[in-house]
Amino acid sequence: MEDKMTEEKETKEEKKKVEGYQVVNVPTEHRLAIQTPEGEVISFEQLLVDVANDIKEIKKGLVG
C-alpha cells in the first residue's frame, strides 16, 4: 500500500519538474496538444494566440 502512495508522489513530483511547454496526447481525442509547465493542456491555436500576444507586448516595450 505504501509503495503505491510513494509511486503516486513520485509521479506528481515528476510532473512538477517539467520546465517549458510539451507536446502531449489528449486521451479523449486522437490528436496532439500542448501541455504548459503548470500542467494545463491547451490547443496549438491557443498557444499561437499566447505567442502573438507576447510578441505584441514585446514590440510595445521596444518601440514605445
PDB file of N, CA, C and O in Angstrom:
ATOM      1  N   MET A   1       0.822  -1.185   0.000  1.00  0.00           N
ATOM      2  CA  MET A   1       0.000   0.000   0.000  1.00  0.00           C
ATOM      3  C   MET A   1       0.871   1.255   0.000  1.00  0.00           C
ATOM      4  O   MET A   1       0.594   2.201  -0.700  1.00  0.00           O
ATOM      5  N   GLU A   2       1.946   1.241   0.800  1.00  0.00           N
ATOM      6  CA  GLU A   2       2.825   2.400   0.876  1.00  0.00           C
ATOM      7  C   GLU A   2       3.570   2.603  -0.440  1.00  0.00           C
ATOM      8  O   GLU A   2       3.836   3.732  -0.829  1.00  0.00           O
ATOM      9  N   ASP A   3       3.915   1.496  -1.114  1.00  0.00           N
ATOM     10  CA  ASP A   3       4.613   1.603  -2.390  1.00  0.00           C
ATOM     11  C   ASP A   3       3.776   2.352  -3.409  1.00  0.00           C
ATOM     12  O   ASP A   3       4.292   3.155  -4.172  1.00  0.00           O
ATOM     13  N   LYS A   4       2.480   2.100  -3.401  1.00  0.00           N
ATOM     14  CA  LYS A   4       1.583   2.776  -4.343  1.00  0.00           C
ATOM     15  C   LYS A   4       1.541   4.273  -4.056  1.00  0.00           C
ATOM     16  O   LYS A   4       1.598   5.087  -4.957  1.00  0.00           O
ATOM     17  N   MET A   5       1.463   4.642  -2.778  1.00  0.00           N
ATOM     18  CA  MET A   5       1.429   6.053  -2.407  1.00  0.00           C
ATOM     19  C   MET A   5       2.745   6.732  -2.765  1.00  0.00           C
ATOM     20  O   MET A   5       2.760   7.855  -3.257  1.00  0.00           O
ATOM     21  N   THR A   6       3.866   6.051  -2.532  1.00  0.00           N
ATOM     22  CA  THR A   6       5.174   6.594  -2.867  1.00  0.00           C
ATOM     23  C   THR A   6       5.284   6.779  -4.371  1.00  0.00           C
ATOM     24  O   THR A   6       5.791   7.792  -4.848  1.00  0.00           O
ATOM     25  N   GLU A   7       4.795   5.815  -5.120  1.00  0.00           N
ATOM     26  CA  GLU A   7       4.828   5.884  -6.576  1.00  0.00           C
ATOM     27  C   GLU A   7       3.995   7.062  -7.086  1.00  0.00           C
ATOM     28  O   GLU A   7       4.405   7.770  -7.992  1.00  0.00           O
ATOM     29  N   GLU A   8       2.824   7.282  -6.485  1.00  0.00           N
ATOM     30  CA  GLU A   8       1.969   8.406  -6.886  1.00  0.00           C
ATOM     31  C   GLU A   8       2.647   9.734  -6.582  1.00  0.00           C
ATOM     32  O   GLU A   8       2.592  10.656  -7.377  1.00  0.00           O
ATOM     33  N   LYS A   9       3.322   9.831  -5.429  1.00  0.00           N
ATOM     34  CA  LYS A   9       4.039  11.055  -5.079  1.00  0.00           C
ATOM     35  C   LYS A   9       5.146  11.328  -6.080  1.00  0.00           C
ATOM     36  O   LYS A   9       5.352  12.455  -6.502  1.00  0.00           O
ATOM     37  N   GLU A  10       5.909  10.295  -6.457  1.00  0.00           N
ATOM     38  CA  GLU A  10       6.994  10.451  -7.411  1.00  0.00           C
ATOM     39  C   GLU A  10       6.463  10.908  -8.760  1.00  0.00           C
ATOM     40  O   GLU A  10       7.052  11.764  -9.401  1.00  0.00           O
ATOM     41  N   THR A  11       5.331  10.369  -9.180  1.00  0.00           N
ATOM     42  CA  THR A  11       4.734  10.765 -10.447  1.00  0.00           C
ATOM     43  C   THR A  11       4.328  12.232 -10.405  1.00  0.00           C
ATOM     44  O   THR A  11       4.577  12.983 -11.339  1.00  0.00           O
ATOM     45  N   LYS A  12       3.717  12.669  -9.315  1.00  0.00           N
ATOM     46  CA  LYS A  12       3.319  14.068  -9.175  1.00  0.00           C
ATOM     47  C   LYS A  12       4.535  14.979  -9.164  1.00  0.00           C
ATOM     48  O   LYS A  12       4.526  16.047  -9.756  1.00  0.00           O
ATOM     49  N   GLU A  13       5.610  14.560  -8.494  1.00  0.00           N
ATOM     50  CA  GLU A  13       6.828  15.361  -8.442  1.00  0.00           C
ATOM     51  C   GLU A  13       7.463  15.469  -9.822  1.00  0.00           C
ATOM     52  O   GLU A  13       7.976  16.512 -10.191  1.00  0.00           O
ATOM     53  N   GLU A  14       7.417  14.383 -10.593  1.00  0.00           N
ATOM     54  CA  GLU A  14       7.964  14.414 -11.947  1.00  0.00           C
ATOM     55  C   GLU A  14       7.212  15.413 -12.805  1.00  0.00           C
ATOM     56  O   GLU A  14       7.795  16.135 -13.593  1.00  0.00           O
ATOM     57  N   LYS A  15       5.894  15.481 -12.647  1.00  0.00           N
ATOM     58  CA  LYS A  15       5.094  16.423 -13.406  1.00  0.00           C
ATOM     59  C   LYS A  15       5.460  17.860 -13.036  1.00  0.00           C
ATOM     60  O   LYS A  15       5.460  18.737 -13.868  1.00  0.00           O
ATOM     61  N   LYS A  16       5.759  18.109 -11.783  1.00  0.00           N
ATOM     62  CA  LYS A  16       6.115  19.447 -11.335  1.00  0.00           C
ATOM     63  C   LYS A  16       7.473  19.880 -11.872  1.00  0.00           C
ATOM     64  O   LYS A  16       7.729  21.052 -12.031  1.00  0.00           O
ATOM     65  N   LYS A  17       8.377  18.931 -12.158  1.00  0.00           N
ATOM     66  CA  LYS A  17       9.724  19.237 -12.615  1.00  0.00           C
ATOM     67  C   LYS A  17       9.775  19.690 -14.071  1.00  0.00           C
ATOM     68  O   LYS A  17      10.787  20.180 -14.516  1.00  0.00           O
ATOM     69  N   VAL A  18       8.687  19.544 -14.806  1.00  0.00           N
ATOM     70  CA  VAL A  18       8.658  19.890 -16.216  1.00  0.00           C
ATOM     71  C   VAL A  18       8.868  21.395 -16.369  1.00  0.00           C
ATOM     72  O   VAL A  18       8.196  22.191 -15.742  1.00  0.00           O
ATOM     73  N   GLU A  19       9.831  21.752 -17.213  1.00  0.00           N
ATOM     74  CA  GLU A  19      10.086  23.156 -17.490  1.00  0.00           C
ATOM     75  C   GLU A  19       9.815  23.405 -18.959  1.00  0.00           C
ATOM     76  O   GLU A  19      10.344  22.726 -19.811  1.00  0.00           O
ATOM     77  N   GLY A  20       8.999  24.372 -19.267  1.00  0.00           N
ATOM     78  CA  GLY A  20       8.671  24.682 -20.646  1.00  0.00           C
ATOM     79  C   GLY A  20       7.451  23.910 -21.120  1.00  0.00           C
ATOM     80  O   GLY A  20       6.877  23.112 -20.402  1.00  0.00           O
ATOM     81  N   TYR A  21       7.083  24.189 -22.339  1.00  0.00           N
ATOM     82  CA  TYR A  21       5.905  23.565 -22.941  1.00  0.00           C
ATOM     83  C   TYR A  21       6.270  22.210 -23.518  1.00  0.00           C
ATOM     84  O   TYR A  21       7.407  21.983 -23.912  1.00  0.00           O
ATOM     85  N   GLN A  22       5.274  21.310 -23.565  1.00  0.00           N
ATOM     86  CA  GLN A  22       5.464  19.974 -24.121  1.00  0.00           C
ATOM     87  C   GLN A  22       4.296  19.618 -25.011  1.00  0.00           C
ATOM     88  O   GLN A  22       3.175  20.061 -24.768  1.00  0.00           O
ATOM     89  N   VAL A  23       4.567  18.805 -26.018  1.00  0.00           N
ATOM     90  CA  VAL A  23       3.501  18.248 -26.843  1.00  0.00           C
ATOM     91  C   VAL A  23       3.054  16.955 -26.181  1.00  0.00           C
ATOM     92  O   VAL A  23       3.877  16.118 -25.838  1.00  0.00           O
ATOM     93  N   VAL A  24       1.743  16.809 -25.962  1.00  0.00           N
ATOM     94  CA  VAL A  24       1.208  15.633 -25.282  1.00  0.00           C
ATOM     95  C   VAL A  24       0.015  15.076 -26.044  1.00  0.00           C
ATOM     96  O   VAL A  24      -0.593  15.759 -26.863  1.00  0.00           O
ATOM     97  N   ASN A  25      -0.317  13.817 -25.772  1.00  0.00           N
ATOM     98  CA  ASN A  25      -1.520  13.203 -26.332  1.00  0.00           C
ATOM     99  C   ASN A  25      -2.712  13.519 -25.448  1.00  0.00           C
ATOM    100  O   ASN A  25      -2.604  13.491 -24.222  1.00  0.00           O
ATOM    101  N   VAL A  26      -3.838  13.806 -26.057  1.00  0.00           N
ATOM    102  CA  VAL A  26      -5.077  14.033 -25.322  1.00  0.00           C
ATOM    103  C   VAL A  26      -5.827  12.705 -25.301  1.00  0.00           C
ATOM    104  O   VAL A  26      -6.177  12.185 -26.356  1.00  0.00           O
ATOM    105  N   PRO A  27      -6.077  12.127 -24.114  1.00  0.00           N
ATOM    106  CA  PRO A  27      -6.665  10.790 -24.047  1.00  0.00           C
ATOM    107  C   PRO A  27      -8.060  10.675 -24.671  1.00  0.00           C
ATOM    108  O   PRO A  27      -8.404   9.632 -25.187  1.00  0.00           O
ATOM    109  N   THR A  28      -8.846  11.729 -24.650  1.00  0.00           N
ATOM    110  CA  THR A  28     -10.203  11.640 -25.174  1.00  0.00           C
ATOM    111  C   THR A  28     -10.280  11.918 -26.668  1.00  0.00           C
ATOM    112  O   THR A  28     -11.311  11.705 -27.281  1.00  0.00           O
ATOM    113  N   GLU A  29      -9.196  12.378 -27.224  1.00  0.00           N
ATOM    114  CA  GLU A  29      -9.149  12.676 -28.657  1.00  0.00           C
ATOM    115  C   GLU A  29      -7.895  12.039 -29.242  1.00  0.00           C
ATOM    116  O   GLU A  29      -6.951  11.758 -28.537  1.00  0.00           O
ATOM    117  N   HIS A  30      -7.905  11.849 -30.521  1.00  0.00           N
ATOM    118  CA  HIS A  30      -6.745  11.255 -31.182  1.00  0.00           C
ATOM    119  C   HIS A  30      -5.954  12.338 -31.896  1.00  0.00           C
ATOM    120  O   HIS A  30      -5.874  12.390 -33.116  1.00  0.00           O
ATOM    121  N   ARG A  31      -5.429  13.258 -31.098  1.00  0.00           N
ATOM    122  CA  ARG A  31      -4.597  14.318 -31.643  1.00  0.00           C
ATOM    123  C   ARG A  31      -3.648  14.791 -30.560  1.00  0.00           C
ATOM    124  O   ARG A  31      -3.789  14.448 -29.396  1.00  0.00           O
ATOM    125  N   LEU A  32      -2.699  15.611 -30.953  1.00  0.00           N
ATOM    126  CA  LEU A  32      -1.731  16.135 -30.010  1.00  0.00           C
ATOM    127  C   LEU A  32      -2.200  17.479 -29.471  1.00  0.00           C
ATOM    128  O   LEU A  32      -2.976  18.175 -30.108  1.00  0.00           O
ATOM    129  N   ALA A  33      -1.700  17.823 -28.300  1.00  0.00           N
ATOM    130  CA  ALA A  33      -1.989  19.109 -27.682  1.00  0.00           C
ATOM    131  C   ALA A  33      -0.706  19.594 -27.014  1.00  0.00           C
ATOM    132  O   ALA A  33       0.304  18.906 -27.028  1.00  0.00           O
ATOM    133  N   ILE A  34      -0.764  20.771 -26.423  1.00  0.00           N
ATOM    134  CA  ILE A  34       0.387  21.343 -25.727  1.00  0.00           C
ATOM    135  C   ILE A  34       0.099  21.326 -24.234  1.00  0.00           C
ATOM    136  O   ILE A  34      -0.974  21.728 -23.799  1.00  0.00           O
ATOM    137  N   GLN A  35       1.087  20.880 -23.466  1.00  0.00           N
ATOM    138  CA  GLN A  35       0.960  20.921 -22.014  1.00  0.00           C
ATOM    139  C   GLN A  35       1.885  22.002 -21.487  1.00  0.00           C
ATOM    140  O   GLN A  35       3.072  22.014 -21.777  1.00  0.00           O
ATOM    141  N   THR A  36       1.312  22.932 -20.718  1.00  0.00           N
ATOM    142  CA  THR A  36       2.089  24.031 -20.160  1.00  0.00           C
ATOM    143  C   THR A  36       2.922  23.520 -18.991  1.00  0.00           C
ATOM    144  O   THR A  36       2.679  22.427 -18.483  1.00  0.00           O
ATOM    145  N   PRO A  37       3.898  24.319 -18.546  1.00  0.00           N
ATOM    146  CA  PRO A  37       4.691  23.905 -17.385  1.00  0.00           C
ATOM    147  C   PRO A  37       3.834  23.694 -16.133  1.00  0.00           C
ATOM    148  O   PRO A  37       4.204  22.931 -15.252  1.00  0.00           O
ATOM    149  N   GLU A  38       2.681  24.342 -16.071  1.00  0.00           N
ATOM    150  CA  GLU A  38       1.783  24.176 -14.925  1.00  0.00           C
ATOM    151  C   GLU A  38       0.913  22.937 -15.040  1.00  0.00           C
ATOM    152  O   GLU A  38       0.143  22.629 -14.133  1.00  0.00           O
ATOM    153  N   GLY A  39       0.979  22.231 -16.163  1.00  0.00           N
ATOM    154  CA  GLY A  39       0.206  21.009 -16.350  1.00  0.00           C
ATOM    155  C   GLY A  39      -1.092  21.199 -17.100  1.00  0.00           C
ATOM    156  O   GLY A  39      -1.818  20.239 -17.336  1.00  0.00           O
ATOM    157  N   GLU A  40      -1.417  22.425 -17.486  1.00  0.00           N
ATOM    158  CA  GLU A  40      -2.648  22.695 -18.234  1.00  0.00           C
ATOM    159  C   GLU A  40      -2.461  22.261 -19.685  1.00  0.00           C
ATOM    160  O   GLU A  40      -1.406  22.473 -20.274  1.00  0.00           O
ATOM    161  N   VAL A  41      -3.467  21.641 -20.262  1.00  0.00           N
ATOM    162  CA  VAL A  41      -3.414  21.211 -21.655  1.00  0.00           C
ATOM    163  C   VAL A  41      -4.159  22.237 -22.507  1.00  0.00           C
ATOM    164  O   VAL A  41      -5.309  22.558 -22.232  1.00  0.00           O
ATOM    165  N   ILE A  42      -3.455  22.781 -23.512  1.00  0.00           N
ATOM    166  CA  ILE A  42      -4.042  23.780 -24.396  1.00  0.00           C
ATOM    167  C   ILE A  42      -3.866  23.338 -25.843  1.00  0.00           C
ATOM    168  O   ILE A  42      -3.043  22.485 -26.149  1.00  0.00           O
ATOM    169  N   SER A  43      -4.629  23.944 -26.732  1.00  0.00           N
ATOM    170  CA  SER A  43      -4.546  23.608 -28.151  1.00  0.00           C
ATOM    171  C   SER A  43      -3.397  24.381 -28.801  1.00  0.00           C
ATOM    172  O   SER A  43      -2.882  25.358 -28.246  1.00  0.00           O
ATOM    173  N   PHE A  44      -3.018  23.943 -29.995  1.00  0.00           N
ATOM    174  CA  PHE A  44      -1.997  24.656 -30.761  1.00  0.00           C
ATOM    175  C   PHE A  44      -2.470  26.080 -31.056  1.00  0.00           C
ATOM    176  O   PHE A  44      -1.693  27.023 -31.014  1.00  0.00           O
ATOM    177  N   GLU A  45      -3.754  26.212 -31.323  1.00  0.00           N
ATOM    178  CA  GLU A  45      -4.303  27.535 -31.628  1.00  0.00           C
ATOM    179  C   GLU A  45      -4.162  28.476 -30.446  1.00  0.00           C
ATOM    180  O   GLU A  45      -3.786  29.639 -30.605  1.00  0.00           O
ATOM    181  N   GLN A  46      -4.434  27.980 -29.249  1.00  0.00           N
ATOM    182  CA  GLN A  46      -4.305  28.816 -28.047  1.00  0.00           C
ATOM    183  C   GLN A  46      -2.854  29.215 -27.832  1.00  0.00           C
ATOM    184  O   GLN A  46      -2.565  30.343 -27.449  1.00  0.00           O
ATOM    185  N   LEU A  47      -1.943  28.299 -28.085  1.00  0.00           N
ATOM    186  CA  LEU A  47      -0.527  28.617 -27.947  1.00  0.00           C
ATOM    187  C   LEU A  47      -0.127  29.716 -28.926  1.00  0.00           C
ATOM    188  O   LEU A  47       0.595  30.642 -28.558  1.00  0.00           O
ATOM    189  N   LEU A  48      -0.614  29.629 -30.163  1.00  0.00           N
ATOM    190  CA  LEU A  48      -0.308  30.664 -31.151  1.00  0.00           C
ATOM    191  C   LEU A  48      -0.845  32.024 -30.714  1.00  0.00           C
ATOM    192  O   LEU A  48      -0.172  33.053 -30.869  1.00  0.00           O
ATOM    193  N   VAL A  49      -2.043  32.039 -30.145  1.00  0.00           N
ATOM    194  CA  VAL A  49      -2.617  33.288 -29.648  1.00  0.00           C
ATOM    195  C   VAL A  49      -1.752  33.843 -28.520  1.00  0.00           C
ATOM    196  O   VAL A  49      -1.447  35.039 -28.484  1.00  0.00           O
ATOM    197  N   ASP A  50      -1.335  32.982 -27.607  1.00  0.00           N
ATOM    198  CA  ASP A  50      -0.489  33.420 -26.498  1.00  0.00           C
ATOM    199  C   ASP A  50       0.835  34.000 -27.011  1.00  0.00           C
ATOM    200  O   ASP A  50       1.291  35.044 -26.537  1.00  0.00           O
ATOM    201  N   VAL A  51       1.449  33.321 -27.973  1.00  0.00           N
ATOM    202  CA  VAL A  51       2.714  33.794 -28.543  1.00  0.00           C
ATOM    203  C   VAL A  51       2.515  35.132 -29.246  1.00  0.00           C
ATOM    204  O   VAL A  51       3.313  36.054 -29.081  1.00  0.00           O
ATOM    205  N   ALA A  52       1.443  35.251 -30.028  1.00  0.00           N
ATOM    206  CA  ALA A  52       1.160  36.504 -30.727  1.00  0.00           C
ATOM    207  C   ALA A  52       0.982  37.650 -29.736  1.00  0.00           C
ATOM    208  O   ALA A  52       1.502  38.754 -29.945  1.00  0.00           O
ATOM    209  N   ASN A  53       0.262  37.405 -28.652  1.00  0.00           N
ATOM    210  CA  ASN A  53       0.075  38.438 -27.633  1.00  0.00           C
ATOM    211  C   ASN A  53       1.392  38.805 -26.956  1.00  0.00           C
ATOM    212  O   ASN A  53       1.652  39.986 -26.683  1.00  0.00           O
ATOM    213  N   ASP A  54       2.234  37.814 -26.696  1.00  0.00           N
ATOM    214  CA  ASP A  54       3.541  38.091 -26.093  1.00  0.00           C
ATOM    215  C   ASP A  54       4.403  38.937 -27.024  1.00  0.00           C
ATOM    216  O   ASP A  54       5.061  39.887 -26.588  1.00  0.00           O
ATOM    217  N   ILE A  55       4.396  38.612 -28.311  1.00  0.00           N
ATOM    218  CA  ILE A  55       5.177  39.372 -29.286  1.00  0.00           C
ATOM    219  C   ILE A  55       4.680  40.812 -29.361  1.00  0.00           C
ATOM    220  O   ILE A  55       5.479  41.756 -29.418  1.00  0.00           O
ATOM    221  N   LYS A  56       3.381  40.989 -29.321  1.00  0.00           N
ATOM    222  CA  LYS A  56       2.801  42.332 -29.351  1.00  0.00           C
ATOM    223  C   LYS A  56       3.281  43.148 -28.150  1.00  0.00           C
ATOM    224  O   LYS A  56       3.649  44.308 -28.283  1.00  0.00           O
ATOM    225  N   GLU A  57       3.297  42.549 -26.973  1.00  0.00           N
ATOM    226  CA  GLU A  57       3.750  43.237 -25.769  1.00  0.00           C
ATOM    227  C   GLU A  57       5.250  43.567 -25.846  1.00  0.00           C
ATOM    228  O   GLU A  57       5.676  44.633 -25.430  1.00  0.00           O
ATOM    229  N   ILE A  58       6.027  42.655 -26.394  1.00  0.00           N
ATOM    230  CA  ILE A  58       7.462  42.899 -26.544  1.00  0.00           C
ATOM    231  C   ILE A  58       7.702  44.059 -27.500  1.00  0.00           C
ATOM    232  O   ILE A  58       8.527  44.943 -27.235  1.00  0.00           O
ATOM    233  N   LYS A  59       6.955  44.082 -28.607  1.00  0.00           N
ATOM    234  CA  LYS A  59       7.087  45.190 -29.561  1.00  0.00           C
ATOM    235  C   LYS A  59       6.740  46.527 -28.914  1.00  0.00           C
ATOM    236  O   LYS A  59       7.407  47.523 -29.145  1.00  0.00           O
ATOM    237  N   LYS A  60       5.689  46.544 -28.095  1.00  0.00           N
ATOM    238  CA  LYS A  60       5.310  47.780 -27.403  1.00  0.00           C
ATOM    239  C   LYS A  60       6.464  48.272 -26.544  1.00  0.00           C
ATOM    240  O   LYS A  60       6.742  49.467 -26.476  1.00  0.00           O
ATOM    241  N   GLY A  61       7.121  47.366 -25.863  1.00  0.00           N
ATOM    242  CA  GLY A  61       8.226  47.711 -24.987  1.00  0.00           C
ATOM    243  C   GLY A  61       9.438  48.210 -25.750  1.00  0.00           C
ATOM    244  O   GLY A  61      10.172  49.087 -25.285  1.00  0.00           O
ATOM    245  N   LEU A  62       9.667  47.677 -26.939  1.00  0.00           N
ATOM    246  CA  LEU A  62      10.832  48.076 -27.730  1.00  0.00           C
ATOM    247  C   LEU A  62      10.595  49.361 -28.494  1.00  0.00           C
ATOM    248  O   LEU A  62      11.484  50.218 -28.572  1.00  0.00           O
ATOM    249  N   VAL A  63       9.410  49.511 -29.064  1.00  0.00           N
ATOM    250  CA  VAL A  63       9.099  50.659 -29.908  1.00  0.00           C
ATOM    251  C   VAL A  63       8.643  51.846 -29.064  1.00  0.00           C
ATOM    252  O   VAL A  63       8.977  52.987 -29.340  1.00  0.00           O
ATOM    253  N   GLY A  64       7.898  51.568 -28.052  1.00  0.00           N
ATOM    254  CA  GLY A  64       7.464  52.669 -27.194  1.00  0.00           C
ATOM    255  C   GLY A  64       6.060  52.941 -27.291  1.00  0.00           C
ATOM    256  O   GLY A  64       5.048  52.993 -27.206  1.00  0.00           O
TER     257      GLY A  64
END
